[in-house]
Coordinates of C-alpha atoms and ligand atoms in Angstrom, one line a residue:
M1 CA 1.6 17.5 18.1
K2 CA -0.3 14.5 16.9
K3 CA 1.2 12.3 14.2
D4 CA -0.8 10.5 11.5
L5 CA 0.2 7.5 9.4
L6 CA -1.4 8.0 6.0
A7 CA 1.6 6.8 4.0
I8 CA 5.0 5.2 4.8
S9 CA 6.6 8.5 3.9
D10 CA 5.0 10.0 7.1
F11 CA 7.9 8.1 8.9
S12 CA 11.6 8.6 8.4
R13 CA 13.9 5.6 7.8
E14 CA 15.1 5.9 11.5
E15 CA 11.5 6.0 12.7
V16 CA 10.8 2.8 10.8
L17 CA 13.8 1.1 12.2
D18 CA 12.8 2.2 15.8
L19 CA 9.3 0.9 15.1
F20 CA 10.8 -2.5 14.0
D21 CA 12.8 -2.7 17.3
K22 CA 9.7 -2.0 19.2
A23 CA 7.7 -4.6 17.2
A24 CA 10.3 -7.2 17.9
D25 CA 10.2 -6.4 21.6
L26 CA 6.4 -6.6 21.7
K27 CA 6.5 -9.9 19.8
E28 CA 8.9 -11.4 22.4
K29 CA 6.9 -10.0 25.3
R30 CA 3.8 -11.7 23.9
L31 CA 5.6 -15.0 23.3
K32 CA 6.8 -14.9 27.0
G33 CA 3.4 -13.9 28.3
I34 CA 4.7 -10.6 29.7
S35 CA 1.9 -8.1 29.8
H36 CA 2.5 -4.5 28.7
S37 CA -0.3 -2.0 28.9
P38 CA 0.9 1.5 27.9
L39 CA -2.5 2.3 26.3
Q40 CA -4.6 1.8 29.4
G41 CA -7.6 4.1 29.1
K42 CA -7.0 4.8 25.4
T43 CA -9.6 4.2 22.7
L44 CA -9.2 3.6 18.9
G45 CA -12.2 4.1 16.6
M46 CA -12.0 1.8 13.6
I47 CA -14.0 2.9 10.6
F48 CA -14.4 0.2 7.9
N49 CA -16.0 1.0 4.6
K50 CA -14.5 -2.2 3.1
N51 CA -14.2 -5.7 4.2
S52 CA -11.3 -6.9 6.4
T53 CA -10.1 -9.9 8.3
R54 CA -6.4 -9.2 9.2
T55 CA -6.5 -5.4 9.6
R56 CA -9.6 -5.3 11.7
I57 CA -8.7 -8.2 14.0
S58 CA -5.0 -7.4 14.4
F59 CA -5.8 -3.8 15.3
E60 CA -8.6 -4.8 17.7
V61 CA -6.5 -7.4 19.4
G62 CA -3.5 -5.1 19.4
M63 CA -5.5 -2.4 21.3
F64 CA -6.7 -5.0 23.8
E65 CA -3.3 -6.4 24.4
L66 CA -1.8 -2.9 25.0
G67 CA -4.5 -2.2 27.6
G68 CA -6.7 0.0 25.4
H69 CA -10.1 -0.5 23.8
A70 CA -11.1 -0.6 20.1
L71 CA -14.5 0.4 18.7
F72 CA -15.5 -1.2 15.4
L73 CA -17.5 1.3 13.4
T74 CA -18.9 0.3 10.1
G75 CA -19.3 3.2 7.7
D76 CA -23.0 2.6 7.0
Q77 CA -23.8 3.0 10.7
L78 CA -22.2 6.4 11.1
Q79 CA -23.8 9.7 10.2
L80 CA -20.7 10.2 8.0
N81 CA -22.4 8.1 5.4
R82 CA -25.7 10.1 5.7
G83 CA -24.1 13.4 4.7
E84 CA -22.4 14.6 7.9
T85 CA -19.2 16.2 6.8
I86 CA -15.8 14.7 7.2
S87 CA -14.6 17.8 9.1
D88 CA -17.5 17.7 11.6
S89 CA -17.0 13.9 12.1
A90 CA -13.3 14.4 12.6
K91 CA -13.8 17.2 15.2
V92 CA -16.5 15.2 17.1
L93 CA -14.5 11.9 17.1
S94 CA -11.5 13.8 18.3
R95 CA -13.5 14.7 21.5
Y96 CA -14.1 11.1 22.4
L97 CA -11.3 8.9 21.0
S98 CA -7.5 8.7 21.3
G99 CA -7.0 7.7 17.6
I100 CA -8.8 6.7 14.4
L101 CA -8.1 3.8 12.1
I102 CA -9.9 4.1 8.7
R103 CA -10.2 1.7 5.7
T104 CA -12.0 3.3 2.8
F105 CA -12.1 3.8 -0.9
D106 CA -11.1 7.4 -1.6
H107 CA -7.6 8.4 -0.2
D108 CA -8.6 12.0 -0.1
E109 CA -11.2 11.2 2.5
V110 CA -8.5 9.9 4.8
V111 CA -6.3 13.0 4.2
A112 CA -9.3 15.3 5.0
L113 CA -10.1 13.3 8.2
A114 CA -6.5 13.6 9.4
E115 CA -6.5 17.3 8.6
H116 CA -9.5 18.0 10.7
A117 CA -8.9 15.5 13.5
T118 CA -6.8 16.5 16.5
I119 CA -6.0 12.9 17.2
P120 CA -3.8 10.5 15.2
V121 CA -5.3 9.0 12.1
I122 CA -4.0 5.6 10.8
N123 CA -4.7 4.5 7.2
G124 CA -5.9 0.9 7.1
L125 CA -6.0 0.8 3.3
T126 CA -7.4 3.1 0.6
D127 CA -7.7 2.6 -3.2
F128 CA -4.3 4.4 -3.3
N129 CA -2.2 2.7 -0.7
H130 CA -1.8 0.3 2.3
P131 CA 1.0 1.5 4.5
V132 CA 0.5 -0.6 7.6
Q133 CA 0.7 -3.8 5.4
I134 CA 4.0 -2.9 3.8
L135 CA 5.6 -1.6 7.0
S136 CA 4.8 -5.0 8.5
D137 CA 6.0 -6.8 5.4
I138 CA 9.4 -5.1 5.6
F139 CA 9.6 -6.1 9.2
T140 CA 9.0 -9.7 8.2
I141 CA 11.8 -9.4 5.6
K142 CA 14.2 -8.0 8.3
E143 CA 13.2 -10.8 10.6
K144 CA 13.8 -13.6 8.0
L145 CA 16.8 -12.2 6.2
G146 CA 18.5 -10.3 9.0
H147 CA 18.7 -7.1 6.9
I148 CA 16.7 -4.8 4.7
E149 CA 19.0 -2.6 2.6
G150 CA 19.8 -4.0 -0.8
V151 CA 17.1 -6.8 -0.6
K152 CA 15.5 -7.4 -3.9
V153 CA 11.7 -7.8 -3.9
A154 CA 10.0 -8.9 -7.1
Y155 CA 6.3 -7.7 -7.0
V156 CA 4.5 -9.7 -9.6
G157 CA 0.9 -8.9 -10.5
D158 CA -1.5 -5.9 -10.5
G159 CA -0.1 -2.5 -9.9
N160 CA -2.4 -1.4 -7.1
N161 CA -2.6 0.1 -3.6
V162 CA -0.2 -2.5 -2.2
T163 CA 2.3 -1.8 -5.0
H164 CA 2.1 2.0 -4.3
S165 CA 3.1 1.4 -0.6
W166 CA 5.8 -1.0 -1.7
M167 CA 7.2 1.7 -3.9
T168 CA 7.4 4.1 -1.0
G169 CA 8.7 1.5 1.4
A170 CA 11.4 0.2 -0.8
S171 CA 12.5 3.6 -1.8
L172 CA 12.7 4.8 1.9
M173 CA 14.4 1.7 3.2
G174 CA 17.0 1.3 0.4
M175 CA 15.6 -1.8 -1.2
H176 CA 15.4 -2.9 -4.8
L177 CA 11.8 -3.3 -6.0
A178 CA 11.2 -4.9 -9.4
I179 CA 7.6 -4.7 -10.4
A180 CA 6.4 -7.0 -13.2
C181 CA 3.0 -6.2 -14.6
P182 CA 1.2 -5.8 -18.0
E183 CA 1.3 -2.2 -19.4
S184 CA -2.4 -1.5 -18.5
C185 CA -1.9 -2.7 -14.9
K186 CA 1.0 -0.5 -14.1
P187 CA 1.1 1.4 -10.8
Q188 CA 1.0 5.2 -10.7
S189 CA 4.3 6.9 -10.9
G190 CA 5.0 9.6 -8.3
P191 CA 7.2 11.3 -5.8
W192 CA 7.6 8.1 -3.7
L193 CA 10.3 7.1 -6.3
D194 CA 12.7 9.7 -4.9
G195 CA 14.3 7.8 -2.0
K196 CA 17.4 5.7 -1.7
G197 CA 16.1 2.5 -3.1
K198 CA 15.7 1.3 -6.6
V199 CA 12.2 0.9 -8.2
E200 CA 11.8 -0.5 -11.7
I201 CA 8.9 -1.6 -13.7
V202 CA 9.2 -4.5 -16.2
E203 CA 6.8 -6.5 -18.3
D204 CA 8.4 -9.9 -18.0
P205 CA 7.9 -11.7 -14.6
F206 CA 10.9 -13.9 -15.2
E207 CA 13.1 -10.8 -15.6
A208 CA 11.7 -9.4 -12.3
V209 CA 12.4 -12.5 -10.2
Q210 CA 16.0 -12.9 -11.4
N211 CA 18.1 -12.7 -8.2
A212 CA 15.1 -11.8 -6.2
D213 CA 15.2 -12.5 -2.4
I214 CA 11.4 -12.1 -2.2
I215 CA 8.6 -12.8 -4.6
Y216 CA 5.5 -10.9 -3.6
T217 CA 2.0 -10.8 -5.0
D218 CA -1.5 -9.6 -4.2
V219 CA -5.0 -10.2 -5.6
W220 CA -5.6 -9.3 -9.2
V221 CA -8.9 -7.7 -8.4
S222 CA -8.9 -5.3 -5.5
M223 CA -11.9 -4.3 -3.5
G224 CA -13.9 -1.8 -5.6
D225 CA -12.3 -3.0 -8.8
E226 CA -14.7 -5.9 -9.4
A227 CA -16.0 -4.5 -12.8
N228 CA -12.5 -5.2 -14.3
E229 CA -12.4 -8.8 -13.1
E230 CA -12.7 -10.5 -16.5
T231 CA -10.2 -8.3 -18.3
K232 CA -7.6 -8.3 -15.4
T233 CA -7.8 -12.1 -15.0
K234 CA -6.9 -12.6 -18.6
L235 CA -4.2 -10.0 -18.7
L236 CA -2.6 -11.2 -15.4
L237 CA -2.6 -15.0 -16.0
P238 CA 1.1 -14.9 -17.2
Y239 CA 1.9 -13.2 -13.9
Q240 CA 0.8 -16.1 -11.7
I241 CA 3.3 -17.1 -8.9
N242 CA 3.7 -20.8 -9.8
Q243 CA 6.6 -23.2 -9.3
K244 CA 8.1 -22.4 -12.7
L245 CA 8.5 -18.7 -11.7
V246 CA 9.8 -19.7 -8.2
D247 CA 12.4 -21.9 -9.8
A248 CA 13.7 -19.0 -11.9
A249 CA 14.5 -17.0 -8.7
K250 CA 17.2 -17.6 -6.0
K251 CA 17.3 -21.0 -4.5
D252 CA 16.2 -19.7 -1.1
V253 CA 13.7 -17.1 -2.4
R254 CA 10.8 -16.3 0.0
I255 CA 7.2 -16.0 -1.1
M256 CA 5.0 -13.3 0.3
H257 CA 1.3 -12.4 -0.2
C258 CA -0.6 -9.8 1.8
L259 CA -3.7 -12.0 1.7
P260 CA -6.6 -12.8 1.1
A261 CA -5.3 -15.2 -1.6
H262 CA -7.0 -16.8 -4.5
R263 CA -5.4 -20.1 -5.2
E264 CA -4.7 -20.9 -8.9
M265 CA -5.2 -17.3 -9.7
E266 CA -2.4 -15.0 -8.6
I267 CA -0.7 -17.9 -6.7
T268 CA -0.8 -21.6 -7.0
A269 CA -1.7 -23.8 -3.9
E270 CA 1.6 -25.6 -4.5
V271 CA 3.6 -22.4 -4.0
M272 CA 1.4 -21.0 -1.2
E273 CA 1.9 -24.2 0.9
G274 CA 5.4 -24.8 -0.4
K275 CA 8.7 -24.5 1.5
H276 CA 9.5 -21.0 0.3
S277 CA 6.3 -19.5 1.6
I278 CA 6.5 -17.2 4.6
I279 CA 2.9 -16.0 4.1
F280 CA 1.4 -16.9 7.5
D281 CA 4.4 -15.5 9.5
Q282 CA 3.9 -12.4 7.4
A283 CA 0.2 -12.3 8.4
E284 CA 1.1 -12.7 12.1
N285 CA 3.5 -9.8 12.0
R286 CA 0.7 -7.4 11.2
L287 CA -0.2 -7.7 14.9
H288 CA 3.2 -7.0 16.3
V289 CA 4.1 -4.1 13.9
Q290 CA 0.7 -2.4 14.3
K291 CA 1.0 -2.7 18.1
A292 CA 4.3 -0.8 17.8
I293 CA 2.5 1.8 15.6
L294 CA -0.3 2.2 18.1
E295 CA 2.1 2.6 20.9
K296 CA 4.1 5.2 19.0
L297 CA 1.2 7.3 17.9
L298 CA -1.3 6.9 20.8
S299 CA 0.8 6.9 23.9
P300 CA 2.6 10.3 23.9
S301 CA 0.9 13.3 25.5
L302 CA -2.7 12.2 25.2
P303 CA -5.0 12.6 28.2
L304 CA -6.6 9.4 29.5
Ligands
CP401 N1 -4.0 -7.9 4.0 C1 -5.0 -7.2 4.6 O1 -5.1 -6.0 4.8 O2 -6.0 -8.1 4.9 P1 -7.5 -7.7 5.2 O3 -8.2 -7.2 4.0 O4 -8.1 -9.0 5.7 O5 -7.5 -6.7 6.3
NVA402 N1 -5.2 -4.8 -3.2 C1 -6.1 -5.5 -2.2 C2 -5.5 -5.6 -0.9 C3 -6.3 -6.3 0.1 C4 -5.6 -6.4 1.5 C5 -7.4 -4.7 -2.2 O1 -7.4 -3.5 -2.1 O2 -8.5 -5.3 -2.1

């Protein structure tokens, strides 16, 4: 049976912890120069209908390092964007590839692709969520703090795809997520709130960062949301991660941002380059965690 990763809830808590052990092992192997090629002969088709630096490169390098091969497929070059159905595309791609990574706008498109494909489908971001990002971020938190359960994350900014995956991830892994955003930028509510962790939404960023171990932010204007740029920038200005906000949290608070960042908008340059920032370690870990995901989903029972 193939397994997809469309949302963090596709994994159990135990599976996530196993994935983190695997990622730590892969990170150490890479550091020591030990080669490890369990995906020899495997191929990953990577469909991108939106821009990407981290997701594209880390998956492509990840496949290469695991002995496999990645094909970068821009949406506008596929027949999919000339009217070929998702189900036909999924069936055909399943005859050639070992797995599909897709970044697109409509989440339902990814769900339909997974439904019709007989190979694993990995969600590389939709308008709704970004599971590989937040899995990797929780790994970074475990690496830096030594534990996950009970950790308080203050997500400050726009309630978006990244926030939705944070809600699922925090809930599954027993974390405390305090989201601070203006009323009109609230994330959707939904079934991902049912896990062990605590998820709360407040309006005041200073309230959210109280006793926080992590302050996390993302862009104010997500890909596809450009029409709302002016309104959102005005609304979100009080939610900027600046030194004053950092000073209101724990002394050893860590600052995270999924990137790309816009300095002096959602985060100041001072904080981004300051001593609390773990942003670039966070970006590196995308590679290690996604390699663990690729090995988990692509290596079992697939023909070469
Ligand atoms: N954080 C993230 O997914 O970055 P990219 O958009 O560069 O892939
Ligand atoms: N919320 C952002 C995340 C980018 C990685 C977007 O969707 O553009």
